[in-house]
mmCIF file of C-alpha atoms in Angstrom:
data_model
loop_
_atom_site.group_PDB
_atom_site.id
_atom_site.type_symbol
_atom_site.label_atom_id
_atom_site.label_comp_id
_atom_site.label_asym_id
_atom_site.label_seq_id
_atom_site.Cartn_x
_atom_site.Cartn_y
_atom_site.Cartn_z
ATOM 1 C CA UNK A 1 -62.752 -30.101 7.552
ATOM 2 C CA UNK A 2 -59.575 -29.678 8.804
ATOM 3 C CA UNK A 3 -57.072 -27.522 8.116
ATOM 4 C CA UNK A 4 -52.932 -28.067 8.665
ATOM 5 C CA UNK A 5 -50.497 -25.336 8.329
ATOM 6 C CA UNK A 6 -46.583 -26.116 7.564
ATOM 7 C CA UNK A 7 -44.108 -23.322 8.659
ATOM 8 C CA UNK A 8 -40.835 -23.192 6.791
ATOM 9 C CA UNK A 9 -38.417 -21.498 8.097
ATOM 10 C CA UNK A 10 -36.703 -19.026 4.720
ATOM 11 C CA UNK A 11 -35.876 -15.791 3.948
ATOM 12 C CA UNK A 12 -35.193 -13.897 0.353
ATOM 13 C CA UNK A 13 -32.207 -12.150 -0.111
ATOM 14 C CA UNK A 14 -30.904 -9.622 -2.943
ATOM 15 C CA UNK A 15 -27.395 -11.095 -4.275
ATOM 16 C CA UNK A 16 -25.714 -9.603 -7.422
ATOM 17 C CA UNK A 17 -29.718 -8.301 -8.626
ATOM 18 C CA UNK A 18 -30.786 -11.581 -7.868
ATOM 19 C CA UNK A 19 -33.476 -12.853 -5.438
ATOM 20 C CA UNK A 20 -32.324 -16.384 -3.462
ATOM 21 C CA UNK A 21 -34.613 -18.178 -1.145
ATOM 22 C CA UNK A 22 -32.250 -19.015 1.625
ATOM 23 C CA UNK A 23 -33.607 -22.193 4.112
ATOM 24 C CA UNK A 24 -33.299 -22.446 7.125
ATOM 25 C CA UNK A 25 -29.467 -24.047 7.753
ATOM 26 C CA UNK A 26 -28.371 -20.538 5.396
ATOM 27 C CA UNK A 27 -27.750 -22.510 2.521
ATOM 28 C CA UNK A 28 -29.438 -21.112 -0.938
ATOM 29 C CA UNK A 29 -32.657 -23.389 -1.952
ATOM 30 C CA UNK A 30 -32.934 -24.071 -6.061
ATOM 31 C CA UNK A 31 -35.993 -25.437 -6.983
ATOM 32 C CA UNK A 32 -36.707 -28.904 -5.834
ATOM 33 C CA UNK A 33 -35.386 -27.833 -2.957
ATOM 34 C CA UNK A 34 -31.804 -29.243 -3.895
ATOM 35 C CA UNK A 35 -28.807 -27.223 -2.293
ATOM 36 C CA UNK A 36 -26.422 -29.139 -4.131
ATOM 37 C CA UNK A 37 -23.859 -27.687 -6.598
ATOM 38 C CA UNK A 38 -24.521 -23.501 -5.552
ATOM 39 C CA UNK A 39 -21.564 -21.646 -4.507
ATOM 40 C CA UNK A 40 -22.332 -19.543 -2.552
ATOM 41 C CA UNK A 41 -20.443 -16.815 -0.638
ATOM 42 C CA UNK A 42 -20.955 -14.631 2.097
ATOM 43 C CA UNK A 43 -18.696 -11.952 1.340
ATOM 44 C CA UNK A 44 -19.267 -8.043 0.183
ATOM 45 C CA UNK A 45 -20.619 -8.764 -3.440
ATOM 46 C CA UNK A 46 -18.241 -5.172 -4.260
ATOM 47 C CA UNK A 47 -15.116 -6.865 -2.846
ATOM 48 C CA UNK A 48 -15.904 -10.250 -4.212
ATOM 49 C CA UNK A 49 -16.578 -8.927 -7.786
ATOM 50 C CA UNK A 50 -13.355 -7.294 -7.268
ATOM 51 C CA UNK A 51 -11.488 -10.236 -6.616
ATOM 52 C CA UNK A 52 -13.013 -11.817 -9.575
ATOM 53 C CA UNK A 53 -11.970 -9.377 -12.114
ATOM 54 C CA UNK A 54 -8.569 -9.120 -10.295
ATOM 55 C CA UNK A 55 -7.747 -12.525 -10.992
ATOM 56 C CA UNK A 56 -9.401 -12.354 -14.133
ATOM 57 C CA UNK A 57 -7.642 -9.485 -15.469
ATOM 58 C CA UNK A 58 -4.006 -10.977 -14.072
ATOM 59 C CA UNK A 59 -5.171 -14.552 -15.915
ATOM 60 C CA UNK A 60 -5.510 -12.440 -19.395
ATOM 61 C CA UNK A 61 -2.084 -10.485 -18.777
ATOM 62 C CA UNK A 62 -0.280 -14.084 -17.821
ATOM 63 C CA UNK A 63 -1.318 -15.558 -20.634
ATOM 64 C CA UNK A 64 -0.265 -13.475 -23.193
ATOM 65 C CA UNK A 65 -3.928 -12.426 -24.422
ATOM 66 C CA UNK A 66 -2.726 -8.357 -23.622
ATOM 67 C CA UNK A 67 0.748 -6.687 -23.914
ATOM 68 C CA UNK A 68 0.133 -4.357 -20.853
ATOM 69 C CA UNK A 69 -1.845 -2.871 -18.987
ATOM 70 C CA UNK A 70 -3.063 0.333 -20.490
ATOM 71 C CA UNK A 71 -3.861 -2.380 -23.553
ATOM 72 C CA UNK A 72 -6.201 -4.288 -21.174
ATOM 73 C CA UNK A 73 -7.637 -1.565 -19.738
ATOM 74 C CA UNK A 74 -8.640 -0.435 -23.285
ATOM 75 C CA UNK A 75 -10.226 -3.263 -23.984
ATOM 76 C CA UNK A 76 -12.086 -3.486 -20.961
ATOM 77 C CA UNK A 77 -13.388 -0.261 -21.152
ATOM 78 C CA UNK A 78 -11.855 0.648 -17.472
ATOM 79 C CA UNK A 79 -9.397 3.497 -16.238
ATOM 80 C CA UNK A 80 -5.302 2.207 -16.194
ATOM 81 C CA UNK A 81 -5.185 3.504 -12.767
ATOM 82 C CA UNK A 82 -8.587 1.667 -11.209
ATOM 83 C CA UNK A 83 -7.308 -1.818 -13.322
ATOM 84 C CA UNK A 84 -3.562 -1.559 -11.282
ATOM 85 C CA UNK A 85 -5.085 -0.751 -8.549
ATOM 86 C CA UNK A 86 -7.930 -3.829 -8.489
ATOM 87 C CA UNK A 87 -4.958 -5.988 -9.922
ATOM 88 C CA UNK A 88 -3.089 -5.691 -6.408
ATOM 89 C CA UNK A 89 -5.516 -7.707 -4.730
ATOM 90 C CA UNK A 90 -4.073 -10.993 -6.539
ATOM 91 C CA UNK A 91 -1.034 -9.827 -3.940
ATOM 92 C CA UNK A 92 -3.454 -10.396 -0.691
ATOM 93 C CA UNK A 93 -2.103 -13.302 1.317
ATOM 94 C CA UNK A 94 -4.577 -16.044 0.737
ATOM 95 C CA UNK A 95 -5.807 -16.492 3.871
ATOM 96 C CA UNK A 96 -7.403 -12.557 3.490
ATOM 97 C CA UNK A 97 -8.632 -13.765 0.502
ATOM 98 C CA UNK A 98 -10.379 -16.921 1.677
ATOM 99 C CA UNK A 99 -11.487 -13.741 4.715
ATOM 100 C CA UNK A 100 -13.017 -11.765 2.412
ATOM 101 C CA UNK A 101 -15.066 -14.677 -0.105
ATOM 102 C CA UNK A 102 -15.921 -15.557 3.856
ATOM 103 C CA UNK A 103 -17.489 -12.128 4.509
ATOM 104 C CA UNK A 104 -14.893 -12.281 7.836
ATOM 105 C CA UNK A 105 -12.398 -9.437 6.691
ATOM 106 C CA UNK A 106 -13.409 -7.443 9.337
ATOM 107 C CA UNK A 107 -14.707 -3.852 8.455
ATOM 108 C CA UNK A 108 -11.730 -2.218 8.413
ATOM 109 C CA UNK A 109 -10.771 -3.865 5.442
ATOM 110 C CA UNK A 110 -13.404 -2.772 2.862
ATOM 111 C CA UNK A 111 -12.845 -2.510 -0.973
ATOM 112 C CA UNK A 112 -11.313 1.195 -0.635
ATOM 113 C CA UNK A 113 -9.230 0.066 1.979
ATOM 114 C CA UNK A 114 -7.915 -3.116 0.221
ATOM 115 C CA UNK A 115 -7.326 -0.586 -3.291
ATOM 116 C CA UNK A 116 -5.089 1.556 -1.390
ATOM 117 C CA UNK A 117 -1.469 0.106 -1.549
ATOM 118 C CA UNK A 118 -0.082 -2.543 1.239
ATOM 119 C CA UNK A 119 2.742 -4.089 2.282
ATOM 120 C CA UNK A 120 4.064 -6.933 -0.068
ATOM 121 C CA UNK A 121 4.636 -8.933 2.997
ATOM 122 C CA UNK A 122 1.965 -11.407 3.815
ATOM 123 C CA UNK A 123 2.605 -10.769 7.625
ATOM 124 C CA UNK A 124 2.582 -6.868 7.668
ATOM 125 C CA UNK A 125 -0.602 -7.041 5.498
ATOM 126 C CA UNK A 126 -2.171 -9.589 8.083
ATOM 127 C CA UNK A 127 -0.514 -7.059 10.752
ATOM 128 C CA UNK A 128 -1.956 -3.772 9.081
ATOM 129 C CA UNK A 129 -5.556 -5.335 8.168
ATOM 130 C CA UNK A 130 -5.921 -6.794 11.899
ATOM 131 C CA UNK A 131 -5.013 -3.578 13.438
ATOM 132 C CA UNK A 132 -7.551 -0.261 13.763
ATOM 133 C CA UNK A 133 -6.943 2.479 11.377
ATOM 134 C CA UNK A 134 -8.526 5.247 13.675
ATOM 135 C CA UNK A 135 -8.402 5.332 17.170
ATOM 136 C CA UNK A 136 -11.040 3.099 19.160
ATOM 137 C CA UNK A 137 -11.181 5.833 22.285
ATOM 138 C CA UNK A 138 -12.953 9.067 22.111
ATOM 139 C CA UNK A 139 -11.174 11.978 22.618
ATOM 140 C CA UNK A 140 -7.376 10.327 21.787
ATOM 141 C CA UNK A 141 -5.579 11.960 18.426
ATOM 142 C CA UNK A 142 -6.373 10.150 15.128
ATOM 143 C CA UNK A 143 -3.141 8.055 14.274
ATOM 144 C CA UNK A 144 -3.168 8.943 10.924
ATOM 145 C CA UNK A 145 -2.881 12.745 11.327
ATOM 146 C CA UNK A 146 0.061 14.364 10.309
ATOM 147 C CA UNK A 147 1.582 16.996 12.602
ATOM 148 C CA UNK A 148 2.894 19.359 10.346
#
């Protein structure tokens, strides 16, 4: 008797608690094998679940469902301060949105970074999210140091 062996190219990866079988072009496999309808997204599950409930939370607040937001953040059960804060990434240009559902932000622009406050300016964010916080060269004072 002869024996055949198939090799399939997959891997399993953790997303959001969840195991996915991913094939071999990097799309997600559901059972069947059909890669049809899954969204999918390769960006940092923290930054894209922040996104989320940004646009959520500014959805609820347009439509009337909450007075303010101290009332929202009530009834979500979250601080005032962390619910203004997550709400200004519905003011990211859209093309650092589509960047970050992308997982190509670069890694200067991580959720803590994107929570603290930016220009309103779709250029100067672009600007101020392409450019390096800190220094690149050894040795050279850190930019952000105040003299004082």
């Amino acid at each position: 008797m002869t024996s055949v062996t198939v090799v399939v190219p997959m891997s399993i990866r953790r997303r959001g608690g969840r195991k996915r079988i991913i094939g071999p072009d990097g799309a997600p496999v559901r059972a069947g094998g059909d890669t049809a309808g899954v969204t999918t997204t390769r960006g940092d599950p923290a930054l894209v679940k922040a996104l989320a409930r940004a646009f959520r939370w500014r959805r609820m607040l347009e439509e009337g469902r909450y007075a303010s937001i101290s009332e929202l953040a009530a009834a979500e059960r979250v601080d005032r301060g962390y619910l203004g804060r997550i709400l200004q990434l519905t003011l990211l240009a859209p093309d650092i949105v589509e960047a970050v559902l992308d997982g190509l932000q670069g890694a200067d622009a991580d959720l803590a970074r994107l929570m603290e406050p930016l220009p309103s300016e779709w250029s100067e964010q672009r600007a101020e999210l392409a450019s390096p916080r800190l220094p690149r060269q050894p040795g050279t004072p850190d930019a952000t140091a105040r003299s004082d």
